[in-house]
PDB file of C-alpha atoms in Angstrom:
ATOM      1  CA  MET T1262      71.797 -36.294 -25.629  1.00  0.00           C
ATOM      2  CA  ALA T1263      72.284 -32.070 -25.865  1.00  0.00           C
ATOM      3  CA  GLY T1264      75.790 -31.561 -24.492  1.00  0.00           C
ATOM      4  CA  MET T1265      78.952 -28.499 -24.049  1.00  0.00           C
ATOM      5  CA  THR T1266      81.884 -29.407 -25.399  1.00  0.00           C
ATOM      6  CA  THR T1267      85.196 -27.178 -24.941  1.00  0.00           C
ATOM      7  CA  PHE T1268      87.737 -25.336 -27.448  1.00  0.00           C
ATOM      8  CA  LYS T1269      90.915 -23.071 -26.801  1.00  0.00           C
ATOM      9  CA  LEU T1270      92.386 -21.363 -29.469  1.00  0.00           C
ATOM     10  CA  SER T1271      96.785 -22.132 -30.598  1.00  0.00           C
ATOM     11  CA  ARG T1272      98.419 -18.751 -30.941  1.00  0.00           C
ATOM     12  CA  CYS T1273      99.191 -17.505 -34.490  1.00  0.00           C
ATOM     13  CA  PRO T1274     101.847 -15.335 -36.531  1.00  0.00           C
ATOM     14  CA  CYS T1275      99.289 -12.868 -37.153  1.00  0.00           C
ATOM     15  CA  PHE T1276      97.949 -13.316 -33.392  1.00  0.00           C
ATOM     16  CA  ASN T1277      99.081  -9.283 -31.606  1.00  0.00           C
ATOM     17  CA  PRO T1278      99.197 -10.898 -27.658  1.00  0.00           C
ATOM     18  CA  SER T1279      99.720  -7.062 -26.578  1.00  0.00           C
ATOM     19  CA  SER T1280      96.003  -6.748 -28.222  1.00  0.00           C
ATOM     20  CA  SER T1281      94.710  -8.692 -26.103  1.00  0.00           C
ATOM     21  CA  SER T1282      95.327  -9.970 -22.816  1.00  0.00           C
ATOM     22  CA  SER T1283      96.125 -14.370 -22.159  1.00  0.00           C
ATOM     23  CA  LEU T1284      93.642 -16.621 -24.031  1.00  0.00           C
ATOM     24  CA  LYS T1285      90.475 -17.984 -21.987  1.00  0.00           C
ATOM     25  CA  PRO T1286      89.236 -20.987 -23.220  1.00  0.00           C
ATOM     26  CA  PHE T1287      85.775 -20.906 -24.778  1.00  0.00           C
ATOM     27  CA  THR T1288      82.403 -23.288 -24.644  1.00  0.00           C
ATOM     28  CA  LEU T1289      79.896 -23.839 -27.480  1.00  0.00           C
ATOM     29  CA  PRO T1290      76.481 -25.663 -27.003  1.00  0.00           C
ATOM     30  CA  MET T1291      76.368 -28.878 -29.650  1.00  0.00           C
ATOM     31  CA  ARG T1292      73.288 -30.142 -31.161  1.00  0.00           C
ATOM     32  CA  GLY T1293      72.775 -34.285 -30.518  1.00  0.00           C
ATOM     33  CA  LEU T1294      72.805 -36.728 -32.422  1.00  0.00           C
ATOM     34  CA  PRO T1295      69.928 -38.154 -34.265  1.00  0.00           C
ATOM     35  CA  ALA T1296      68.853 -41.127 -32.104  1.00  0.00           C
ATOM     36  CA  LYS T1297      69.301 -44.340 -34.210  1.00  0.00           C
ATOM     37  CA  PRO T1298      66.055 -45.480 -35.023  1.00  0.00           C
ATOM     38  CA  GLY T1299      64.211 -48.553 -33.531  1.00  0.00           C
ATOM     39  CA  ARG T1300      61.611 -50.692 -33.236  1.00  0.00           C
ATOM     40  CA  PRO T1301      58.026 -49.720 -33.883  1.00  0.00           C
ATOM     41  CA  ARG T1302      55.801 -49.407 -31.422  1.00  0.00           C
ATOM     42  CA  PHE T1303      52.322 -50.830 -31.305  1.00  0.00           C
ATOM     43  CA  PRO T1304      49.343 -49.684 -29.200  1.00  0.00           C
ATOM     44  CA  LYS T1305      48.336 -51.430 -26.499  1.00  0.00           C
ATOM     45  CA  ILE T1306      46.445 -54.566 -26.172  1.00  0.00           C
ATOM     46  CA  TYR T1307      43.769 -54.455 -23.177  1.00  0.00           C
ATOM     47  CA  ALA T1308      41.984 -57.573 -22.434  1.00  0.00           C
ATOM     48  CA  PHE T1309      38.501 -57.862 -23.035  1.00  0.00           C
ATOM     49  CA  SER T1310      36.956 -58.030 -19.566  1.00  0.00           C
ATOM     50  CA  SER T1311      33.072 -59.581 -18.776  1.00  0.00           C
ATOM     51  CA  ASN T1312      32.879 -55.567 -17.222  1.00  0.00           C
ATOM     52  CA  ASP T1313      32.756 -54.738 -21.534  1.00  0.00           C
ATOM     53  CA  ILE T1314      29.878 -57.427 -22.072  1.00  0.00           C
ATOM     54  CA  LYS T1315      27.340 -55.824 -23.805  1.00  0.00           C
ATOM     55  CA  VAL T1316      24.478 -57.300 -26.988  1.00  0.00           C
ATOM     56  CA  GLY T1317      26.434 -58.171 -30.095  1.00  0.00           C
ATOM     57  CA  SER T1318      29.686 -58.978 -28.547  1.00  0.00           C
ATOM     58  CA  ASN T1319      31.642 -61.834 -29.878  1.00  0.00           C
ATOM     59  CA  ILE T1320      33.982 -63.824 -27.857  1.00  0.00           C
ATOM     60  CA  GLU T1321      35.421 -66.131 -27.835  1.00  0.00           C
ATOM     61  CA  VAL T1322      34.847 -69.440 -25.163  1.00  0.00           C
ATOM     62  CA  ASP T1323      35.791 -73.374 -25.031  1.00  0.00           C
ATOM     63  CA  GLY T1324      37.812 -72.325 -29.082  1.00  0.00           C
ATOM     64  CA  ALA T1325      35.011 -71.488 -30.110  1.00  0.00           C
ATOM     65  CA  PRO T1326      33.439 -67.714 -31.235  1.00  0.00           C
ATOM     66  CA  TRP T1327      29.615 -66.951 -29.745  1.00  0.00           C
ATOM     67  CA  LYS T1328      27.394 -64.189 -29.936  1.00  0.00           C
ATOM     68  CA  VAL T1329      26.288 -62.103 -26.564  1.00  0.00           C
ATOM     69  CA  LEU T1330      22.256 -62.365 -27.132  1.00  0.00           C
ATOM     70  CA  GLU T1331      21.565 -61.404 -23.727  1.00  0.00           C
ATOM     71  CA  PHE T1332      23.760 -60.066 -20.680  1.00  0.00           C
ATOM     72  CA  LEU T1333      22.811 -59.503 -17.100  1.00  0.00           C
ATOM     73  CA  HIS T1334      25.164 -57.653 -14.486  1.00  0.00           C
ATOM     74  CA  VAL T1335      24.223 -58.763 -10.584  1.00  0.00           C
ATOM     75  CA  LYS T1336      25.568 -58.052  -7.736  1.00  0.00           C
ATOM     76  CA  PRO T1337      24.649 -59.447  -5.039  1.00  0.00           C
ATOM     77  CA  GLY T1338      23.532 -58.956  -1.775  1.00  0.00           C
ATOM     78  CA  LYS T1339      26.142 -61.743  -0.042  1.00  0.00           C
ATOM     79  CA  GLY T1340      29.154 -63.201  -2.584  1.00  0.00           C
ATOM     80  CA  ALA T1341      31.285 -61.273  -6.203  1.00  0.00           C
ATOM     81  CA  ALA T1342      29.429 -60.324  -8.728  1.00  0.00           C
ATOM     82  CA  TYR T1343      28.886 -61.533 -11.631  1.00  0.00           C
ATOM     83  CA  VAL T1344      28.268 -61.157 -15.823  1.00  0.00           C
ATOM     84  CA  ARG T1345      24.790 -64.157 -16.435  1.00  0.00           C
ATOM     85  CA  THR T1346      25.236 -63.844 -20.508  1.00  0.00           C
ATOM     86  CA  THR T1347      23.269 -65.756 -23.309  1.00  0.00           C
ATOM     87  CA  LEU T1348      25.340 -67.143 -26.048  1.00  0.00           C
ATOM     88  CA  ARG T1349      24.539 -68.477 -29.490  1.00  0.00           C
ATOM     89  CA  ASN T1350      27.299 -70.640 -31.663  1.00  0.00           C
ATOM     90  CA  TYR T1351      28.431 -68.825 -35.171  1.00  0.00           C
ATOM     91  CA  VAL T1352      29.588 -72.759 -36.040  1.00  0.00           C
ATOM     92  CA  THR T1353      26.840 -75.219 -34.603  1.00  0.00           C
ATOM     93  CA  GLY T1354      24.321 -72.669 -33.670  1.00  0.00           C
ATOM     94  CA  ASN T1355      23.227 -74.091 -30.534  1.00  0.00           C
ATOM     95  CA  SER T1356      22.194 -71.295 -27.777  1.00  0.00           C
ATOM     96  CA  VAL T1357      23.385 -71.834 -24.220  1.00  0.00           C
ATOM     97  CA  GLU T1358      23.314 -69.542 -20.778  1.00  0.00           C
ATOM     98  CA  LYS T1359      26.724 -69.373 -19.186  1.00  0.00           C
ATOM     99  CA  THR T1360      27.862 -66.468 -15.980  1.00  0.00           C
ATOM    100  CA  PHE T1361      31.352 -64.684 -16.029  1.00  0.00           C
ATOM    101  CA  ARG T1362      33.110 -63.603 -12.968  1.00  0.00           C
ATOM    102  CA  ALA T1363      32.970 -59.830 -12.499  1.00  0.00           C
ATOM    103  CA  GLY T1364      36.147 -58.477 -14.074  1.00  0.00           C
ATOM    104  CA  SER T1365      37.364 -61.608 -15.939  1.00  0.00           C
ATOM    105  CA  LYS T1366      39.029 -61.725 -19.151  1.00  0.00           C
ATOM    106  CA  ILE T1367      37.443 -63.061 -21.927  1.00  0.00           C
ATOM    107  CA  GLU T1368      38.724 -63.302 -25.277  1.00  0.00           C
ATOM    108  CA  ALA T1369      37.418 -61.803 -27.982  1.00  0.00           C
ATOM    109  CA  ALA T1370      36.281 -63.458 -31.157  1.00  0.00           C
ATOM    110  CA  ASN T1371      38.818 -62.477 -34.154  1.00  0.00           C
ATOM    111  CA  ILE T1372      35.609 -61.571 -36.526  1.00  0.00           C
ATOM    112  CA  VAL T1373      36.164 -60.037 -39.864  1.00  0.00           C
ATOM    113  CA  LYS T1374      33.023 -58.709 -41.506  1.00  0.00           C
ATOM    114  CA  GLU T1375      33.486 -58.550 -45.084  1.00  0.00           C
ATOM    115  CA  THR T1376      30.679 -56.768 -47.817  1.00  0.00           C
ATOM    116  CA  LYS T1377      29.368 -59.870 -50.266  1.00  0.00           C
ATOM    117  CA  GLN T1378      26.762 -59.708 -53.101  1.00  0.00           C
ATOM    118  CA  TYR T1379      23.781 -62.476 -52.967  1.00  0.00           C
ATOM    119  CA  THR T1380      23.745 -63.311 -56.436  1.00  0.00           C
ATOM    120  CA  TYR T1381      21.143 -66.591 -55.925  1.00  0.00           C
ATOM    121  CA  LYS T1382      19.857 -69.920 -54.309  1.00  0.00           C
ATOM    122  CA  ASP T1383      22.020 -73.300 -55.976  1.00  0.00           C
ATOM    123  CA  GLY T1384      19.769 -76.059 -54.751  1.00  0.00           C
ATOM    124  CA  SER T1385      19.973 -75.973 -50.193  1.00  0.00           C
ATOM    125  CA  GLN T1386      22.994 -72.945 -50.148  1.00  0.00           C
ATOM    126  CA  PHE T1387      22.603 -69.272 -50.670  1.00  0.00           C
ATOM    127  CA  VAL T1388      25.361 -68.001 -53.221  1.00  0.00           C
ATOM    128  CA  PHE T1389      27.874 -64.859 -52.355  1.00  0.00           C
ATOM    129  CA  MET T1390      29.317 -62.803 -54.375  1.00  0.00           C
ATOM    130  CA  ASP T1391      33.519 -60.697 -53.635  1.00  0.00           C
ATOM    131  CA  LEU T1392      32.905 -57.683 -56.924  1.00  0.00           C
ATOM    132  CA  SER T1393      35.858 -57.468 -57.628  1.00  0.00           C
ATOM    133  CA  SER T1394      37.448 -60.681 -56.698  1.00  0.00           C
ATOM    134  CA  PHE T1395      33.976 -62.619 -58.592  1.00  0.00           C
ATOM    135  CA  GLU T1396      34.919 -65.489 -55.747  1.00  0.00           C
ATOM    136  CA  GLU T1397      32.355 -66.873 -54.498  1.00  0.00           C
ATOM    137  CA  PHE T1398      31.354 -68.189 -50.780  1.00  0.00           C
ATOM    138  CA  ARG T1399      28.182 -70.434 -50.008  1.00  0.00           C
ATOM    139  CA  LEU T1400      25.947 -70.659 -47.322  1.00  0.00           C
ATOM    140  CA  ASN T1401      23.219 -73.638 -46.515  1.00  0.00           C
ATOM    141  CA  ALA T1402      19.843 -73.040 -45.500  1.00  0.00           C
ATOM    142  CA  SER T1403      20.701 -74.093 -42.102  1.00  0.00           C
ATOM    143  CA  ASP T1404      22.647 -71.653 -41.012  1.00  0.00           C
ATOM    144  CA  VAL T1405      21.086 -68.654 -43.159  1.00  0.00           C
ATOM    145  CA  GLY T1406      17.458 -69.464 -40.673  1.00  0.00           C
ATOM    146  CA  ASP T1407      15.111 -67.045 -40.696  1.00  0.00           C
ATOM    147  CA  LYS T1408      17.270 -64.182 -42.308  1.00  0.00           C
ATOM    148  CA  MET T1409      16.377 -66.466 -45.972  1.00  0.00           C
ATOM    149  CA  LYS T1410      12.501 -64.227 -45.958  1.00  0.00           C
ATOM    150  CA  TRP T1411      14.860 -60.742 -46.333  1.00  0.00           C
ATOM    151  CA  LEU T1412      17.248 -62.044 -49.218  1.00  0.00           C
ATOM    152  CA  LYS T1413      17.199 -60.513 -52.033  1.00  0.00           C
ATOM    153  CA  GLU T1414      19.456 -60.910 -55.484  1.00  0.00           C
ATOM    154  CA  GLY T1415      21.706 -58.332 -55.705  1.00  0.00           C
ATOM    155  CA  MET T1416      21.586 -57.263 -52.054  1.00  0.00           C
ATOM    156  CA  ASP T1417      24.802 -56.823 -50.557  1.00  0.00           C
ATOM    157  CA  CYS T1418      25.526 -58.038 -47.437  1.00  0.00           C
ATOM    158  CA  ASN T1419      28.218 -59.326 -44.247  1.00  0.00           C
ATOM    159  CA  LEU T1420      29.849 -61.978 -44.434  1.00  0.00           C
ATOM    160  CA  LEU T1421      31.328 -62.364 -41.208  1.00  0.00           C
ATOM    161  CA  PHE T1422      34.757 -64.952 -41.399  1.00  0.00           C
ATOM    162  CA  TRP T1423      35.810 -66.434 -38.842  1.00  0.00           C
ATOM    163  CA  ASN T1424      39.663 -68.155 -39.086  1.00  0.00           C
ATOM    164  CA  GLY T1425      39.015 -67.812 -42.662  1.00  0.00           C
ATOM    165  CA  LYS T1426      35.559 -69.335 -42.958  1.00  0.00           C
ATOM    166  CA  VAL T1427      32.820 -67.946 -43.535  1.00  0.00           C
ATOM    167  CA  ILE T1428      30.685 -69.143 -40.208  1.00  0.00           C
ATOM    168  CA  ASP T1429      27.405 -65.994 -40.740  1.00  0.00           C
ATOM    169  CA  PHE T1430      25.692 -62.927 -42.340  1.00  0.00           C
ATOM    170  CA  ASP T1431      23.860 -59.311 -41.515  1.00  0.00           C
ATOM    171  CA  LEU T1432      21.219 -58.505 -43.397  1.00  0.00           C
ATOM    172  CA  PRO T1433      21.046 -54.145 -44.285  1.00  0.00           C
ATOM    173  CA  ILE T1434      18.945 -53.567 -41.585  1.00  0.00           C
ATOM    174  CA  THR T1435      16.389 -51.744 -43.563  1.00  0.00           C
ATOM    175  CA  VAL T1436      15.649 -53.742 -47.367  1.00  0.00           C
ATOM    176  CA  LYS T1437      12.539 -52.476 -50.429  1.00  0.00           C
ATOM    177  CA  LEU T1438      10.890 -55.315 -50.700  1.00  0.00           C
ATOM    178  CA  THR T1439       7.135 -55.808 -53.532  1.00  0.00           C
ATOM    179  CA  VAL T1440       4.399 -56.728 -51.970  1.00  0.00           C
ATOM    180  CA  VAL T1441       2.961 -59.627 -54.363  1.00  0.00           C
ATOM    181  CA  ASP T1442      -0.280 -60.558 -52.599  1.00  0.00           C
ATOM    182  CA  VAL T1443      -2.570 -58.540 -50.177  1.00  0.00           C
ATOM    183  CA  ASP T1444      -6.579 -58.722 -50.038  1.00  0.00           C
ATOM    184  CA  PRO T1445      -7.831 -55.002 -50.623  1.00  0.00           C
ATOM    185  CA  GLY T1446      -8.040 -53.095 -47.485  1.00  0.00           C
ATOM    186  CA  LEU T1447     -11.916 -51.729 -46.431  1.00  0.00           C
ATOM    187  CA  ARG T1448     -13.379 -48.113 -47.854  1.00  0.00           C
ATOM    188  CA  GLY T1449     -13.320 -46.862 -44.870  1.00  0.00           C
ATOM    189  CA  ASP T1450     -10.714 -48.771 -42.936  1.00  0.00           C
ATOM    190  CA  THR T1451      -7.535 -46.064 -43.418  1.00  0.00           C
ATOM    191  CA  ALA T1452      -9.415 -43.978 -41.562  1.00  0.00           C
ATOM    192  CA  GLN T1453      -9.155 -45.694 -38.230  1.00  0.00           C
ATOM    193  CA  GLY T1454      -5.892 -46.909 -38.937  1.00  0.00           C
ATOM    194  CA  GLY T1455      -5.271 -50.662 -39.159  1.00  0.00           C
ATOM    195  CA  SER T1456      -3.103 -53.342 -40.715  1.00  0.00           C
ATOM    196  CA  LYS T1457      -3.021 -56.395 -43.030  1.00  0.00           C
ATOM    197  CA  PRO T1458      -1.017 -59.420 -43.610  1.00  0.00           C
ATOM    198  CA  ALA T1459       0.628 -58.987 -47.175  1.00  0.00           C
ATOM    199  CA  THR T1460       3.343 -61.196 -49.007  1.00  0.00           C
ATOM    200  CA  LEU T1461       6.318 -59.911 -50.442  1.00  0.00           C
ATOM    201  CA  ASP T1462       8.551 -61.301 -53.287  1.00  0.00           C
ATOM    202  CA  THR T1463      10.949 -63.159 -50.726  1.00  0.00           C
ATOM    203  CA  GLY T1464       8.282 -64.865 -49.959  1.00  0.00           C
ATOM    204  CA  ALA T1465       8.375 -63.163 -45.994  1.00  0.00           C
ATOM    205  CA  VAL T1466       4.516 -61.813 -44.467  1.00  0.00           C
ATOM    206  CA  VAL T1467       4.703 -58.223 -42.802  1.00  0.00           C
ATOM    207  CA  ASN T1468       1.835 -56.791 -41.750  1.00  0.00           C
ATOM    208  CA  VAL T1469       1.206 -53.403 -43.616  1.00  0.00           C
ATOM    209  CA  PRO T1470      -0.852 -50.374 -43.530  1.00  0.00           C
ATOM    210  CA  LEU T1471      -4.498 -50.804 -45.167  1.00  0.00           C
ATOM    211  CA  PHE T1472      -3.792 -47.377 -48.151  1.00  0.00           C
ATOM    212  CA  ILE T1473      -0.901 -50.373 -49.161  1.00  0.00           C
ATOM    213  CA  GLU T1474      -1.830 -52.061 -52.716  1.00  0.00           C
ATOM    214  CA  ARG T1475       0.137 -55.235 -54.893  1.00  0.00           C
ATOM    215  CA  GLY T1476       2.794 -54.087 -56.517  1.00  0.00           C
ATOM    216  CA  GLN T1477       3.828 -50.950 -53.943  1.00  0.00           C
ATOM    217  CA  GLU T1478       7.087 -51.144 -52.701  1.00  0.00           C
ATOM    218  CA  ILE T1479       8.191 -51.584 -49.148  1.00  0.00           C
ATOM    219  CA  LEU T1480      10.931 -50.650 -46.753  1.00  0.00           C
ATOM    220  CA  VAL T1481      10.825 -53.132 -43.620  1.00  0.00           C
ATOM    221  CA  ASP T1482      13.096 -53.100 -40.810  1.00  0.00           C
ATOM    222  CA  THR T1483      14.852 -56.442 -40.967  1.00  0.00           C
ATOM    223  CA  ARG T1484      15.986 -56.938 -37.251  1.00  0.00           C
ATOM    224  CA  SER T1485      11.904 -55.761 -36.148  1.00  0.00           C
ATOM    225  CA  GLY T1486      10.279 -57.934 -39.407  1.00  0.00           C
ATOM    226  CA  GLN T1487       7.753 -54.850 -39.010  1.00  0.00           C
ATOM    227  CA  TYR T1488       6.945 -52.684 -41.932  1.00  0.00           C
ATOM    228  CA  MET T1489       8.466 -49.707 -42.019  1.00  0.00           C
ATOM    229  CA  SER T1490       6.982 -47.329 -44.675  1.00  0.00           C
ATOM    230  CA  ARG T1491       6.563 -46.501 -49.343  1.00  0.00           C
ATOM    231  CA  ALA T1492       9.297 -47.319 -50.320  1.00  0.00           C
TER     232      ALA T1492
END
C-alpha cells in the first residue's frame, strides 16, 4: 500500500547554520510495492436452471446425456410452477417426458462438438474421419437413424462427444444433392405451380417443383426435408 515515510537530515561540515533555521523533518511519498502474484482467477460458473431450458439444450439426468426436444413452462393457478419437457436419450435413443420444478438446478451435459468428414459406409457402420489425424469414428445404422438419407460421402458433419464417446452427429442445415429419378412435368403445369416426388442420390425422396429434371442438383433443408432451390 502507498504510504508516507519521514527522513531527518543530519548536519554536515559544509552546512552553514546561520543561513537557515533549525532543520525540520520532511516527508516523501512512497510508491506501493508490487503485489505478489496470486492464484489465477477463474470465471464464476453459474448453475444451469430449469428456467434456462430450451429446445436443443443438452442436460444430464441420472448420469446420462439427454437432448430437450420440447418444453413448456407451466404456471398453474395453485401450486408451484414447473417445466414439462420431452427428452431424448443420446445413448439409447429413447424419448421420455419429464417435469422439473421451476428454478431447480439441472446439470448441463458436457457434450463437445467436433467437425469430421463422412467418408464411407462399412457394412452397417458409417465411418467419419478427422482430416488432421486421419482417426476414424464409427456410428451404427441405429445411431444414424433417418439422417442417413441425407448423408453423402465427403460431407462435413459435427460429431457429438460425451465422456470421450461419440453419441450423435449433426448434419449441415443445407445439403446439395443430385436428382437421379423424377417424372417429367406436364407442359403448362409450371405456370400453375405444383410439385412432384424426386429421388436423390442418397436415396431420399423429396417433393420438387415440376420444372426440376433428372441430373439437376438441388439444395435441401435437412431439418424439414424440404426442397429449397436449385444449386
